Amino acid sequence: STGWMFVGNFGSEKIKNFTVMGHAVNLGARLESYTKEAGASIVVSEETFHAVAHVFEGRRLDGVKLKGVSEPLVAYALTNKRLQPLSEEETAKILFSGSIVK
């Protein structure tokens, strides 16, 4: 998942834990749990896929319902690493074209 999060030592003076917190962290955990249902090794948020689409192929998953997330969302199951990274123009065409992203 991609987004804002808090990273650091949290707790009291006596007991501190280094951890991450925030919606993006929770969403990432929920997407990881969703991999079995999606039949995929890696499922990423739409924002994350937009950041890596020039390097990875993915299968679009519409209407993904996750525990603790009120609205269904779009996610992507990463399928393959691209042999040749795409140009910005090619990446833009893929991101706005259709449901199967190759």
PDB file of C-alpha atoms in Angstrom:
ATOM      1  CA  SER A   1       0.000   0.000   0.000  1.00  0.00           C
ATOM      2  CA  THR A   2       1.147   3.521  -0.667  1.00  0.00           C
ATOM      3  CA  GLY A   3       0.280   6.502   1.498  1.00  0.00           C
ATOM      4  CA  TRP A   4       1.022   8.506   4.602  1.00  0.00           C
ATOM      5  CA  MET A   5       2.044   6.686   7.739  1.00  0.00           C
ATOM      6  CA  PHE A   6       3.696   7.363  11.056  1.00  0.00           C
ATOM      7  CA  VAL A   7       7.030   5.624  11.604  1.00  0.00           C
ATOM      8  CA  GLY A   8       9.035   5.693  14.786  1.00  0.00           C
ATOM      9  CA  ASN A   9       9.290   4.819  18.443  1.00  0.00           C
ATOM     10  CA  PHE A  10       5.900   4.872  20.149  1.00  0.00           C
ATOM     11  CA  GLY A  11       5.038   4.242  23.756  1.00  0.00           C
ATOM     12  CA  SER A  12       6.126   5.588  27.095  1.00  0.00           C
ATOM     13  CA  GLU A  13       9.519   6.438  28.597  1.00  0.00           C
ATOM     14  CA  LYS A  14       9.831   2.889  29.956  1.00  0.00           C
ATOM     15  CA  ILE A  15       8.396   0.852  27.081  1.00  0.00           C
ATOM     16  CA  LYS A  16       8.837   1.889  23.470  1.00  0.00           C
ATOM     17  CA  ASN A  17       8.230   0.013  20.241  1.00  0.00           C
ATOM     18  CA  PHE A  18       9.504   0.956  16.814  1.00  0.00           C
ATOM     19  CA  THR A  19       6.485   0.567  14.549  1.00  0.00           C
ATOM     20  CA  VAL A  20       4.433   2.002  11.707  1.00  0.00           C
ATOM     21  CA  MET A  21       0.846   3.230  12.006  1.00  0.00           C
ATOM     22  CA  GLY A  22      -1.728   4.676   9.671  1.00  0.00           C
ATOM     23  CA  HIS A  23      -4.367   3.851   7.074  1.00  0.00           C
ATOM     24  CA  ALA A  24      -1.764   2.832   4.460  1.00  0.00           C
ATOM     25  CA  VAL A  25      -0.237   0.331   6.888  1.00  0.00           C
ATOM     26  CA  ASN A  26      -3.628  -1.189   7.734  1.00  0.00           C
ATOM     27  CA  LEU A  27      -4.592  -1.333   4.056  1.00  0.00           C
ATOM     28  CA  GLY A  28      -1.322  -3.102   3.224  1.00  0.00           C
ATOM     29  CA  ALA A  29      -1.994  -5.707   5.900  1.00  0.00           C
ATOM     30  CA  ARG A  30      -5.538  -6.265   4.612  1.00  0.00           C
ATOM     31  CA  LEU A  31      -4.289  -6.602   1.019  1.00  0.00           C
ATOM     32  CA  GLU A  32      -1.710  -9.161   2.139  1.00  0.00           C
ATOM     33  CA  SER A  33      -4.513 -11.174   3.757  1.00  0.00           C
ATOM     34  CA  TYR A  34      -6.535 -10.929   0.532  1.00  0.00           C
ATOM     35  CA  THR A  35      -3.872 -12.705  -1.576  1.00  0.00           C
ATOM     36  CA  LYS A  36      -5.376 -16.162  -0.974  1.00  0.00           C
ATOM     37  CA  GLU A  37      -8.840 -15.053  -2.072  1.00  0.00           C
ATOM     38  CA  ALA A  38      -7.348 -13.363  -5.143  1.00  0.00           C
ATOM     39  CA  GLY A  39      -5.237 -16.404  -5.986  1.00  0.00           C
ATOM     40  CA  ALA A  40      -2.125 -14.247  -6.131  1.00  0.00           C
ATOM     41  CA  SER A  41       1.235 -14.038  -4.404  1.00  0.00           C
ATOM     42  CA  ILE A  42       1.222 -10.235  -4.226  1.00  0.00           C
ATOM     43  CA  VAL A  43      -1.760  -7.862  -4.162  1.00  0.00           C
ATOM     44  CA  VAL A  44      -1.130  -4.116  -4.110  1.00  0.00           C
ATOM     45  CA  SER A  45      -3.274  -1.005  -3.856  1.00  0.00           C
ATOM     46  CA  GLU A  46      -4.178   0.956  -6.957  1.00  0.00           C
ATOM     47  CA  GLU A  47      -1.799   3.745  -5.925  1.00  0.00           C
ATOM     48  CA  THR A  48       1.071   1.300  -5.505  1.00  0.00           C
ATOM     49  CA  PHE A  49       0.380  -0.299  -8.876  1.00  0.00           C
ATOM     50  CA  HIS A  50       0.464   3.120 -10.547  1.00  0.00           C
ATOM     51  CA  ALA A  51       3.934   3.591  -9.072  1.00  0.00           C
ATOM     52  CA  VAL A  52       5.270   0.228 -10.333  1.00  0.00           C
ATOM     53  CA  ALA A  53       3.285  -0.451 -13.548  1.00  0.00           C
ATOM     54  CA  HIS A  54       6.296   0.387 -15.697  1.00  0.00           C
ATOM     55  CA  VAL A  55       8.176  -2.536 -14.075  1.00  0.00           C
ATOM     56  CA  PHE A  56       5.437  -5.087 -13.233  1.00  0.00           C
ATOM     57  CA  GLU A  57       2.455  -6.568 -15.037  1.00  0.00           C
ATOM     58  CA  GLY A  58      -0.738  -6.903 -13.052  1.00  0.00           C
ATOM     59  CA  ARG A  59      -4.297  -8.175 -13.079  1.00  0.00           C
ATOM     60  CA  ARG A  60      -6.885  -5.587 -12.033  1.00  0.00           C
ATOM     61  CA  LEU A  61      -9.170  -6.653  -9.183  1.00  0.00           C
ATOM     62  CA  ASP A  62     -12.374  -4.603  -9.031  1.00  0.00           C
ATOM     63  CA  GLY A  63     -14.722  -4.406  -6.070  1.00  0.00           C
ATOM     64  CA  VAL A  64     -12.262  -5.757  -3.508  1.00  0.00           C
ATOM     65  CA  LYS A  65     -13.936  -5.860  -0.103  1.00  0.00           C
ATOM     66  CA  LEU A  66     -11.556  -5.810   2.840  1.00  0.00           C
ATOM     67  CA  LYS A  67     -12.225  -6.111   6.555  1.00  0.00           C
ATOM     68  CA  GLY A  68     -12.200  -2.694   8.206  1.00  0.00           C
ATOM     69  CA  VAL A  69     -12.485  -0.825   4.888  1.00  0.00           C
ATOM     70  CA  SER A  70     -15.962   0.615   4.286  1.00  0.00           C
ATOM     71  CA  GLU A  71     -15.941   0.871   0.482  1.00  0.00           C
ATOM     72  CA  PRO A  72     -14.896  -1.765  -2.079  1.00  0.00           C
ATOM     73  CA  LEU A  73     -11.684  -0.751  -3.823  1.00  0.00           C
ATOM     74  CA  VAL A  74      -9.537  -1.480  -6.849  1.00  0.00           C
ATOM     75  CA  ALA A  75      -6.380  -3.496  -6.269  1.00  0.00           C
ATOM     76  CA  TYR A  76      -3.923  -5.321  -8.525  1.00  0.00           C
ATOM     77  CA  ALA A  77      -2.477  -8.810  -8.380  1.00  0.00           C
ATOM     78  CA  LEU A  78       1.102  -8.548  -9.596  1.00  0.00           C
ATOM     79  CA  THR A  79       1.703 -11.239 -12.212  1.00  0.00           C
ATOM     80  CA  ASN A  80       5.152 -10.784 -13.778  1.00  0.00           C
ATOM     81  CA  LYS A  81       8.140  -8.505 -13.841  1.00  0.00           C
ATOM     82  CA  ARG A  82       8.442  -6.811 -17.219  1.00  0.00           C
ATOM     83  CA  LEU A  83      11.460  -7.917 -19.234  1.00  0.00           C
ATOM     84  CA  GLN A  84      11.857  -4.360 -20.496  1.00  0.00           C
ATOM     85  CA  PRO A  85      10.573  -1.410 -18.406  1.00  0.00           C
ATOM     86  CA  LEU A  86       7.946   0.670 -20.185  1.00  0.00           C
ATOM     87  CA  SER A  87       8.231   4.290 -21.189  1.00  0.00           C
ATOM     88  CA  GLU A  88       6.083   6.882 -19.406  1.00  0.00           C
ATOM     89  CA  GLU A  89       3.768   7.031 -22.434  1.00  0.00           C
ATOM     90  CA  GLU A  90       3.306   3.238 -22.540  1.00  0.00           C
ATOM     91  CA  THR A  91       2.695   3.163 -18.786  1.00  0.00           C
ATOM     92  CA  ALA A  92       0.010   5.864 -19.064  1.00  0.00           C
ATOM     93  CA  LYS A  93      -1.798   3.870 -21.776  1.00  0.00           C
ATOM     94  CA  ILE A  94      -1.829   0.760 -19.579  1.00  0.00           C
ATOM     95  CA  LEU A  95      -3.042   2.524 -16.458  1.00  0.00           C
ATOM     96  CA  PHE A  96      -6.059   3.981 -18.201  1.00  0.00           C
ATOM     97  CA  SER A  97      -6.920   1.206 -20.671  1.00  0.00           C
ATOM     98  CA  GLY A  98      -8.705  -1.823 -19.227  1.00  0.00           C
ATOM     99  CA  SER A  99      -8.988  -4.579 -16.730  1.00  0.00           C
ATOM    100  CA  ILE A 100      -6.119  -6.832 -17.858  1.00  0.00           C
ATOM    101  CA  VAL A 101      -2.777  -5.100 -17.571  1.00  0.00           C
ATOM    102  CA  LYS A 102       0.061  -6.707 -19.536  1.00  0.00           C
TER     103      LYS A 102
END
